[in-house]
Amino acid sequence: MKKRMGFLFAAVALMVMMLSACGSTSNNSSSATTSSSKKSDTTTQTAKTGNTQKVAAKSASTGKVVTIKVMAKDFEYDKKVIHVKKGDKVRITLQSNDGGHGFALPAFNVNIQGNKSAEFTANKTGTFEYHCSVVCGAGHSKMTGKLIVD
Protein backbone atom coordinates (compact mmCIF):
# COMPACT_ATOMS: atom_id res chain seq x y z
CA MET A 1 0.00 0.00 0.00
CA LYS A 2 2.85 2.43 0.85
CA LYS A 3 4.53 1.70 -2.50
CA ARG A 4 1.30 2.42 -4.33
CA MET A 5 0.81 5.75 -2.49
CA GLY A 6 4.45 6.71 -3.11
CA PHE A 7 4.07 5.97 -6.81
CA LEU A 8 0.83 7.96 -6.97
CA PHE A 9 2.45 10.93 -5.21
CA ALA A 10 5.44 10.84 -7.57
CA ALA A 11 3.16 10.67 -10.62
CA VAL A 12 1.09 13.66 -9.43
CA ALA A 13 4.24 15.67 -8.65
CA LEU A 14 5.63 14.90 -12.11
CA MET A 15 2.39 16.00 -13.79
CA VAL A 16 2.38 19.28 -11.84
CA MET A 17 5.97 20.00 -12.91
CA MET A 18 5.19 19.21 -16.55
CA LEU A 19 2.11 21.44 -16.60
CA SER A 20 3.91 24.34 -14.96
CA ALA A 21 6.87 24.12 -17.37
CA CYS A 22 5.02 26.15 -20.03
CA GLY A 23 4.03 28.98 -17.67
CA SER A 24 5.95 31.90 -16.24
CA THR A 25 5.24 35.38 -15.00
CA SER A 26 3.25 37.58 -17.33
CA ASN A 27 4.66 40.75 -18.83
CA ASN A 28 1.98 43.15 -20.02
CA SER A 29 4.31 45.89 -21.22
CA SER A 30 3.47 47.75 -24.40
CA SER A 31 5.74 47.28 -27.36
CA ALA A 32 6.24 48.66 -30.83
CA THR A 33 8.42 46.96 -33.42
CA THR A 34 9.34 47.94 -36.93
CA SER A 35 11.55 45.76 -39.08
CA SER A 36 12.57 45.94 -42.69
CA SER A 37 14.58 43.71 -44.97
CA LYS A 38 17.06 44.64 -47.69
CA LYS A 39 15.45 42.03 -49.96
CA SER A 40 12.03 43.68 -49.94
CA ASP A 41 10.21 46.86 -49.07
CA THR A 42 8.13 45.01 -46.49
CA THR A 43 7.40 46.71 -43.21
CA THR A 44 5.96 44.91 -40.21
CA GLN A 45 4.44 47.04 -37.50
CA THR A 46 3.24 45.84 -34.12
CA ALA A 47 1.15 47.79 -31.64
CA LYS A 48 -0.23 46.37 -28.39
CA THR A 49 -3.30 47.80 -26.71
CA GLY A 50 -4.53 46.01 -23.60
CA ASN A 51 -4.88 42.31 -24.37
CA THR A 52 -5.27 42.77 -28.13
CA GLN A 53 -2.34 43.01 -30.46
CA LYS A 54 -2.58 43.58 -34.19
CA VAL A 55 0.14 43.11 -36.75
CA ALA A 56 -0.01 44.77 -40.13
CA ALA A 57 2.39 43.39 -42.72
CA LYS A 58 2.37 45.83 -45.64
CA SER A 59 3.45 44.65 -49.06
CA ALA A 60 2.34 45.48 -52.57
CA SER A 61 1.36 41.85 -53.39
CA THR A 62 4.40 41.53 -55.61
CA GLY A 63 5.41 38.11 -54.37
CA LYS A 64 7.91 39.53 -51.91
CA VAL A 65 8.48 37.70 -48.66
CA VAL A 66 6.66 39.13 -45.64
CA THR A 67 8.40 37.94 -42.46
CA ILE A 68 6.30 37.71 -39.30
CA LYS A 69 7.98 36.86 -36.00
CA VAL A 70 5.60 35.27 -33.49
CA MET A 71 6.59 34.77 -29.85
CA ALA A 72 4.82 32.04 -27.86
CA LYS A 73 4.94 32.72 -24.13
CA ASP A 74 2.71 32.35 -21.07
CA PHE A 75 0.10 30.37 -23.04
CA GLU A 76 -0.40 33.13 -25.61
CA TYR A 77 1.04 34.51 -28.81
CA ASP A 78 2.35 38.08 -28.86
CA LYS A 79 0.44 38.59 -32.12
CA LYS A 80 -3.31 37.96 -31.89
CA VAL A 81 -4.07 39.25 -35.40
CA ILE A 82 -1.79 39.16 -38.44
CA HIS A 83 -2.70 41.05 -41.65
CA VAL A 84 -1.20 40.22 -45.06
CA LYS A 85 -2.23 40.81 -48.67
CA LYS A 86 -3.39 38.13 -51.07
CA GLY A 87 -0.43 36.96 -53.13
CA ASP A 88 2.16 37.69 -50.45
CA LYS A 89 4.70 35.01 -49.67
CA VAL A 90 4.61 34.83 -45.87
CA ARG A 91 7.38 33.52 -43.62
CA ILE A 92 6.26 32.80 -40.04
CA THR A 93 9.12 32.51 -37.55
CA LEU A 94 8.12 31.03 -34.18
CA GLN A 95 10.06 31.90 -31.05
CA SER A 96 9.19 29.85 -27.97
CA ASN A 97 11.03 30.97 -24.85
CA ASP A 98 9.22 29.10 -22.08
CA GLY A 99 8.77 25.51 -23.15
CA GLY A 100 7.49 23.60 -26.14
CA HIS A 101 4.98 25.48 -28.26
CA GLY A 102 3.89 25.24 -31.86
CA PHE A 103 2.11 27.28 -34.52
CA ALA A 104 -0.46 25.62 -36.77
CA LEU A 105 -2.29 27.41 -39.58
CA PRO A 106 -4.29 24.55 -41.14
CA ALA A 107 -5.77 26.64 -43.98
CA PHE A 108 -2.26 26.97 -45.46
CA ASN A 109 -0.82 23.62 -44.26
CA VAL A 110 1.57 25.31 -41.81
CA ASN A 111 2.69 23.44 -38.70
CA ILE A 112 5.76 24.80 -36.90
CA GLN A 113 7.08 23.16 -33.75
CA GLY A 114 9.76 24.82 -31.67
CA ASN A 115 11.95 27.71 -32.77
CA LYS A 116 11.60 27.28 -36.53
CA SER A 117 10.10 28.98 -39.60
CA ALA A 118 7.68 28.06 -42.37
CA GLU A 119 6.70 29.79 -45.61
CA PHE A 120 3.46 29.82 -47.57
CA THR A 121 1.73 31.94 -50.18
CA ALA A 122 -1.40 33.76 -49.02
CA ASN A 123 -3.37 32.71 -52.10
CA LYS A 124 -6.90 33.12 -50.71
CA THR A 125 -8.66 35.95 -48.90
CA GLY A 126 -10.44 35.61 -45.60
CA THR A 127 -9.87 35.19 -41.89
CA PHE A 128 -8.03 32.05 -40.82
CA GLU A 129 -7.40 30.82 -37.28
CA TYR A 130 -4.05 29.64 -36.00
CA HIS A 131 -3.32 27.76 -32.77
CA CYS A 132 -0.63 26.01 -30.76
CA SER A 133 0.08 22.58 -32.22
CA VAL A 134 2.00 21.25 -29.20
CA VAL A 135 0.06 20.28 -26.07
CA CYS A 136 1.98 22.53 -23.68
CA GLY A 137 -0.10 22.59 -20.50
CA ALA A 138 -3.26 23.91 -18.91
CA GLY A 139 -3.43 27.10 -21.01
CA HIS A 140 -2.82 25.34 -24.33
CA SER A 141 -6.36 25.83 -25.65
CA LYS A 142 -6.08 29.62 -25.22
CA MET A 143 -3.16 29.87 -27.66
CA THR A 144 -5.01 31.09 -30.74
CA GLY A 145 -4.95 33.98 -33.18
CA LYS A 146 -6.16 35.07 -36.61
CA LEU A 147 -4.51 35.60 -39.97
CA ILE A 148 -6.44 38.07 -42.14
CA VAL A 149 -5.67 38.00 -45.85
CA ASP A 150 -6.99 41.08 -47.71
PDB file of C-alpha atoms in Angstrom:
ATOM      1  CA  MET A   1       0.000   0.000   0.000  1.00  0.00           C
ATOM      2  CA  LYS A   2       2.851   2.426   0.851  1.00  0.00           C
ATOM      3  CA  LYS A   3       4.530   1.701  -2.502  1.00  0.00           C
ATOM      4  CA  ARG A   4       1.296   2.423  -4.328  1.00  0.00           C
ATOM      5  CA  MET A   5       0.810   5.749  -2.487  1.00  0.00           C
ATOM      6  CA  GLY A   6       4.451   6.711  -3.107  1.00  0.00           C
ATOM      7  CA  PHE A   7       4.069   5.966  -6.809  1.00  0.00           C
ATOM      8  CA  LEU A   8       0.826   7.955  -6.971  1.00  0.00           C
ATOM      9  CA  PHE A   9       2.447  10.926  -5.206  1.00  0.00           C
ATOM     10  CA  ALA A  10       5.438  10.838  -7.570  1.00  0.00           C
ATOM     11  CA  ALA A  11       3.155  10.672 -10.624  1.00  0.00           C
ATOM     12  CA  VAL A  12       1.093  13.657  -9.434  1.00  0.00           C
ATOM     13  CA  ALA A  13       4.242  15.671  -8.650  1.00  0.00           C
ATOM     14  CA  LEU A  14       5.633  14.897 -12.107  1.00  0.00           C
ATOM     15  CA  MET A  15       2.388  16.001 -13.794  1.00  0.00           C
ATOM     16  CA  VAL A  16       2.381  19.280 -11.839  1.00  0.00           C
ATOM     17  CA  MET A  17       5.968  19.997 -12.906  1.00  0.00           C
ATOM     18  CA  MET A  18       5.186  19.211 -16.549  1.00  0.00           C
ATOM     19  CA  LEU A  19       2.107  21.442 -16.598  1.00  0.00           C
ATOM     20  CA  SER A  20       3.911  24.342 -14.960  1.00  0.00           C
ATOM     21  CA  ALA A  21       6.869  24.119 -17.371  1.00  0.00           C
ATOM     22  CA  CYS A  22       5.018  26.151 -20.026  1.00  0.00           C
ATOM     23  CA  GLY A  23       4.027  28.979 -17.673  1.00  0.00           C
ATOM     24  CA  SER A  24       5.950  31.898 -16.237  1.00  0.00           C
ATOM     25  CA  THR A  25       5.238  35.380 -14.999  1.00  0.00           C
ATOM     26  CA  SER A  26       3.254  37.584 -17.331  1.00  0.00           C
ATOM     27  CA  ASN A  27       4.660  40.753 -18.826  1.00  0.00           C
ATOM     28  CA  ASN A  28       1.979  43.151 -20.022  1.00  0.00           C
ATOM     29  CA  SER A  29       4.308  45.889 -21.220  1.00  0.00           C
ATOM     30  CA  SER A  30       3.471  47.748 -24.396  1.00  0.00           C
ATOM     31  CA  SER A  31       5.737  47.278 -27.358  1.00  0.00           C
ATOM     32  CA  ALA A  32       6.241  48.657 -30.829  1.00  0.00           C
ATOM     33  CA  THR A  33       8.417  46.957 -33.419  1.00  0.00           C
ATOM     34  CA  THR A  34       9.341  47.943 -36.934  1.00  0.00           C
ATOM     35  CA  SER A  35      11.555  45.762 -39.078  1.00  0.00           C
ATOM     36  CA  SER A  36      12.572  45.939 -42.689  1.00  0.00           C
ATOM     37  CA  SER A  37      14.578  43.710 -44.969  1.00  0.00           C
ATOM     38  CA  LYS A  38      17.061  44.642 -47.694  1.00  0.00           C
ATOM     39  CA  LYS A  39      15.452  42.028 -49.956  1.00  0.00           C
ATOM     40  CA  SER A  40      12.027  43.680 -49.936  1.00  0.00           C
ATOM     41  CA  ASP A  41      10.213  46.860 -49.070  1.00  0.00           C
ATOM     42  CA  THR A  42       8.129  45.009 -46.493  1.00  0.00           C
ATOM     43  CA  THR A  43       7.404  46.711 -43.207  1.00  0.00           C
ATOM     44  CA  THR A  44       5.963  44.907 -40.208  1.00  0.00           C
ATOM     45  CA  GLN A  45       4.439  47.042 -37.495  1.00  0.00           C
ATOM     46  CA  THR A  46       3.245  45.836 -34.119  1.00  0.00           C
ATOM     47  CA  ALA A  47       1.146  47.789 -31.638  1.00  0.00           C
ATOM     48  CA  LYS A  48      -0.227  46.374 -28.387  1.00  0.00           C
ATOM     49  CA  THR A  49      -3.298  47.802 -26.708  1.00  0.00           C
ATOM     50  CA  GLY A  50      -4.533  46.014 -23.600  1.00  0.00           C
ATOM     51  CA  ASN A  51      -4.879  42.310 -24.373  1.00  0.00           C
ATOM     52  CA  THR A  52      -5.267  42.774 -28.129  1.00  0.00           C
ATOM     53  CA  GLN A  53      -2.338  43.008 -30.463  1.00  0.00           C
ATOM     54  CA  LYS A  54      -2.585  43.576 -34.188  1.00  0.00           C
ATOM     55  CA  VAL A  55       0.141  43.111 -36.749  1.00  0.00           C
ATOM     56  CA  ALA A  56      -0.009  44.766 -40.133  1.00  0.00           C
ATOM     57  CA  ALA A  57       2.387  43.395 -42.722  1.00  0.00           C
ATOM     58  CA  LYS A  58       2.369  45.828 -45.636  1.00  0.00           C
ATOM     59  CA  SER A  59       3.452  44.649 -49.059  1.00  0.00           C
ATOM     60  CA  ALA A  60       2.337  45.475 -52.571  1.00  0.00           C
ATOM     61  CA  SER A  61       1.360  41.846 -53.390  1.00  0.00           C
ATOM     62  CA  THR A  62       4.402  41.527 -55.606  1.00  0.00           C
ATOM     63  CA  GLY A  63       5.414  38.107 -54.372  1.00  0.00           C
ATOM     64  CA  LYS A  64       7.915  39.532 -51.911  1.00  0.00           C
ATOM     65  CA  VAL A  65       8.476  37.696 -48.656  1.00  0.00           C
ATOM     66  CA  VAL A  66       6.659  39.134 -45.638  1.00  0.00           C
ATOM     67  CA  THR A  67       8.404  37.944 -42.459  1.00  0.00           C
ATOM     68  CA  ILE A  68       6.296  37.715 -39.302  1.00  0.00           C
ATOM     69  CA  LYS A  69       7.981  36.861 -35.996  1.00  0.00           C
ATOM     70  CA  VAL A  70       5.595  35.272 -33.489  1.00  0.00           C
ATOM     71  CA  MET A  71       6.588  34.773 -29.854  1.00  0.00           C
ATOM     72  CA  ALA A  72       4.816  32.043 -27.864  1.00  0.00           C
ATOM     73  CA  LYS A  73       4.943  32.716 -24.130  1.00  0.00           C
ATOM     74  CA  ASP A  74       2.708  32.347 -21.067  1.00  0.00           C
ATOM     75  CA  PHE A  75       0.102  30.372 -23.040  1.00  0.00           C
ATOM     76  CA  GLU A  76      -0.400  33.126 -25.614  1.00  0.00           C
ATOM     77  CA  TYR A  77       1.043  34.511 -28.805  1.00  0.00           C
ATOM     78  CA  ASP A  78       2.346  38.076 -28.864  1.00  0.00           C
ATOM     79  CA  LYS A  79       0.436  38.586 -32.119  1.00  0.00           C
ATOM     80  CA  LYS A  80      -3.306  37.960 -31.892  1.00  0.00           C
ATOM     81  CA  VAL A  81      -4.071  39.247 -35.402  1.00  0.00           C
ATOM     82  CA  ILE A  82      -1.786  39.159 -38.439  1.00  0.00           C
ATOM     83  CA  HIS A  83      -2.698  41.055 -41.654  1.00  0.00           C
ATOM     84  CA  VAL A  84      -1.200  40.221 -45.059  1.00  0.00           C
ATOM     85  CA  LYS A  85      -2.231  40.813 -48.668  1.00  0.00           C
ATOM     86  CA  LYS A  86      -3.391  38.130 -51.071  1.00  0.00           C
ATOM     87  CA  GLY A  87      -0.425  36.959 -53.126  1.00  0.00           C
ATOM     88  CA  ASP A  88       2.158  37.694 -50.448  1.00  0.00           C
ATOM     89  CA  LYS A  89       4.697  35.008 -49.670  1.00  0.00           C
ATOM     90  CA  VAL A  90       4.612  34.828 -45.869  1.00  0.00           C
ATOM     91  CA  ARG A  91       7.379  33.523 -43.621  1.00  0.00           C
ATOM     92  CA  ILE A  92       6.258  32.798 -40.040  1.00  0.00           C
ATOM     93  CA  THR A  93       9.122  32.510 -37.548  1.00  0.00           C
ATOM     94  CA  LEU A  94       8.121  31.029 -34.183  1.00  0.00           C
ATOM     95  CA  GLN A  95      10.061  31.900 -31.049  1.00  0.00           C
ATOM     96  CA  SER A  96       9.189  29.846 -27.968  1.00  0.00           C
ATOM     97  CA  ASN A  97      11.033  30.970 -24.846  1.00  0.00           C
ATOM     98  CA  ASP A  98       9.224  29.098 -22.082  1.00  0.00           C
ATOM     99  CA  GLY A  99       8.772  25.513 -23.151  1.00  0.00           C
ATOM    100  CA  GLY A 100       7.494  23.599 -26.136  1.00  0.00           C
ATOM    101  CA  HIS A 101       4.980  25.481 -28.256  1.00  0.00           C
ATOM    102  CA  GLY A 102       3.888  25.237 -31.855  1.00  0.00           C
ATOM    103  CA  PHE A 103       2.108  27.278 -34.519  1.00  0.00           C
ATOM    104  CA  ALA A 104      -0.464  25.616 -36.767  1.00  0.00           C
ATOM    105  CA  LEU A 105      -2.294  27.409 -39.577  1.00  0.00           C
ATOM    106  CA  PRO A 106      -4.295  24.552 -41.136  1.00  0.00           C
ATOM    107  CA  ALA A 107      -5.767  26.641 -43.985  1.00  0.00           C
ATOM    108  CA  PHE A 108      -2.258  26.968 -45.460  1.00  0.00           C
ATOM    109  CA  ASN A 109      -0.818  23.623 -44.260  1.00  0.00           C
ATOM    110  CA  VAL A 110       1.565  25.314 -41.814  1.00  0.00           C
ATOM    111  CA  ASN A 111       2.690  23.442 -38.695  1.00  0.00           C
ATOM    112  CA  ILE A 112       5.761  24.805 -36.905  1.00  0.00           C
ATOM    113  CA  GLN A 113       7.079  23.163 -33.746  1.00  0.00           C
ATOM    114  CA  GLY A 114       9.764  24.817 -31.671  1.00  0.00           C
ATOM    115  CA  ASN A 115      11.952  27.709 -32.771  1.00  0.00           C
ATOM    116  CA  LYS A 116      11.597  27.278 -36.531  1.00  0.00           C
ATOM    117  CA  SER A 117      10.099  28.978 -39.595  1.00  0.00           C
ATOM    118  CA  ALA A 118       7.684  28.056 -42.368  1.00  0.00           C
ATOM    119  CA  GLU A 119       6.700  29.789 -45.610  1.00  0.00           C
ATOM    120  CA  PHE A 120       3.463  29.819 -47.573  1.00  0.00           C
ATOM    121  CA  THR A 121       1.731  31.942 -50.184  1.00  0.00           C
ATOM    122  CA  ALA A 122      -1.400  33.763 -49.024  1.00  0.00           C
ATOM    123  CA  ASN A 123      -3.365  32.706 -52.102  1.00  0.00           C
ATOM    124  CA  LYS A 124      -6.898  33.124 -50.713  1.00  0.00           C
ATOM    125  CA  THR A 125      -8.657  35.949 -48.899  1.00  0.00           C
ATOM    126  CA  GLY A 126     -10.444  35.615 -45.596  1.00  0.00           C
ATOM    127  CA  THR A 127      -9.865  35.190 -41.886  1.00  0.00           C
ATOM    128  CA  PHE A 128      -8.025  32.049 -40.820  1.00  0.00           C
ATOM    129  CA  GLU A 129      -7.402  30.823 -37.279  1.00  0.00           C
ATOM    130  CA  TYR A 130      -4.049  29.640 -36.000  1.00  0.00           C
ATOM    131  CA  HIS A 131      -3.321  27.765 -32.770  1.00  0.00           C
ATOM    132  CA  CYS A 132      -0.630  26.011 -30.756  1.00  0.00           C
ATOM    133  CA  SER A 133       0.079  22.582 -32.217  1.00  0.00           C
ATOM    134  CA  VAL A 134       1.999  21.245 -29.199  1.00  0.00           C
ATOM    135  CA  VAL A 135       0.061  20.284 -26.070  1.00  0.00           C
ATOM    136  CA  CYS A 136       1.976  22.529 -23.681  1.00  0.00           C
ATOM    137  CA  GLY A 137      -0.098  22.586 -20.505  1.00  0.00           C
ATOM    138  CA  ALA A 138      -3.261  23.905 -18.908  1.00  0.00           C
ATOM    139  CA  GLY A 139      -3.432  27.103 -21.006  1.00  0.00           C
ATOM    140  CA  HIS A 140      -2.822  25.341 -24.330  1.00  0.00           C
ATOM    141  CA  SER A 141      -6.362  25.827 -25.652  1.00  0.00           C
ATOM    142  CA  LYS A 142      -6.076  29.622 -25.215  1.00  0.00           C
ATOM    143  CA  MET A 143      -3.163  29.869 -27.657  1.00  0.00           C
ATOM    144  CA  THR A 144      -5.008  31.095 -30.742  1.00  0.00           C
ATOM    145  CA  GLY A 145      -4.951  33.977 -33.182  1.00  0.00           C
ATOM    146  CA  LYS A 146      -6.163  35.067 -36.612  1.00  0.00           C
ATOM    147  CA  LEU A 147      -4.514  35.603 -39.970  1.00  0.00           C
ATOM    148  CA  ILE A 148      -6.440  38.067 -42.135  1.00  0.00           C
ATOM    149  CA  VAL A 149      -5.671  38.002 -45.852  1.00  0.00           C
ATOM    150  CA  ASP A 150      -6.991  41.084 -47.710  1.00  0.00           C
TER     151      ASP A 150
END
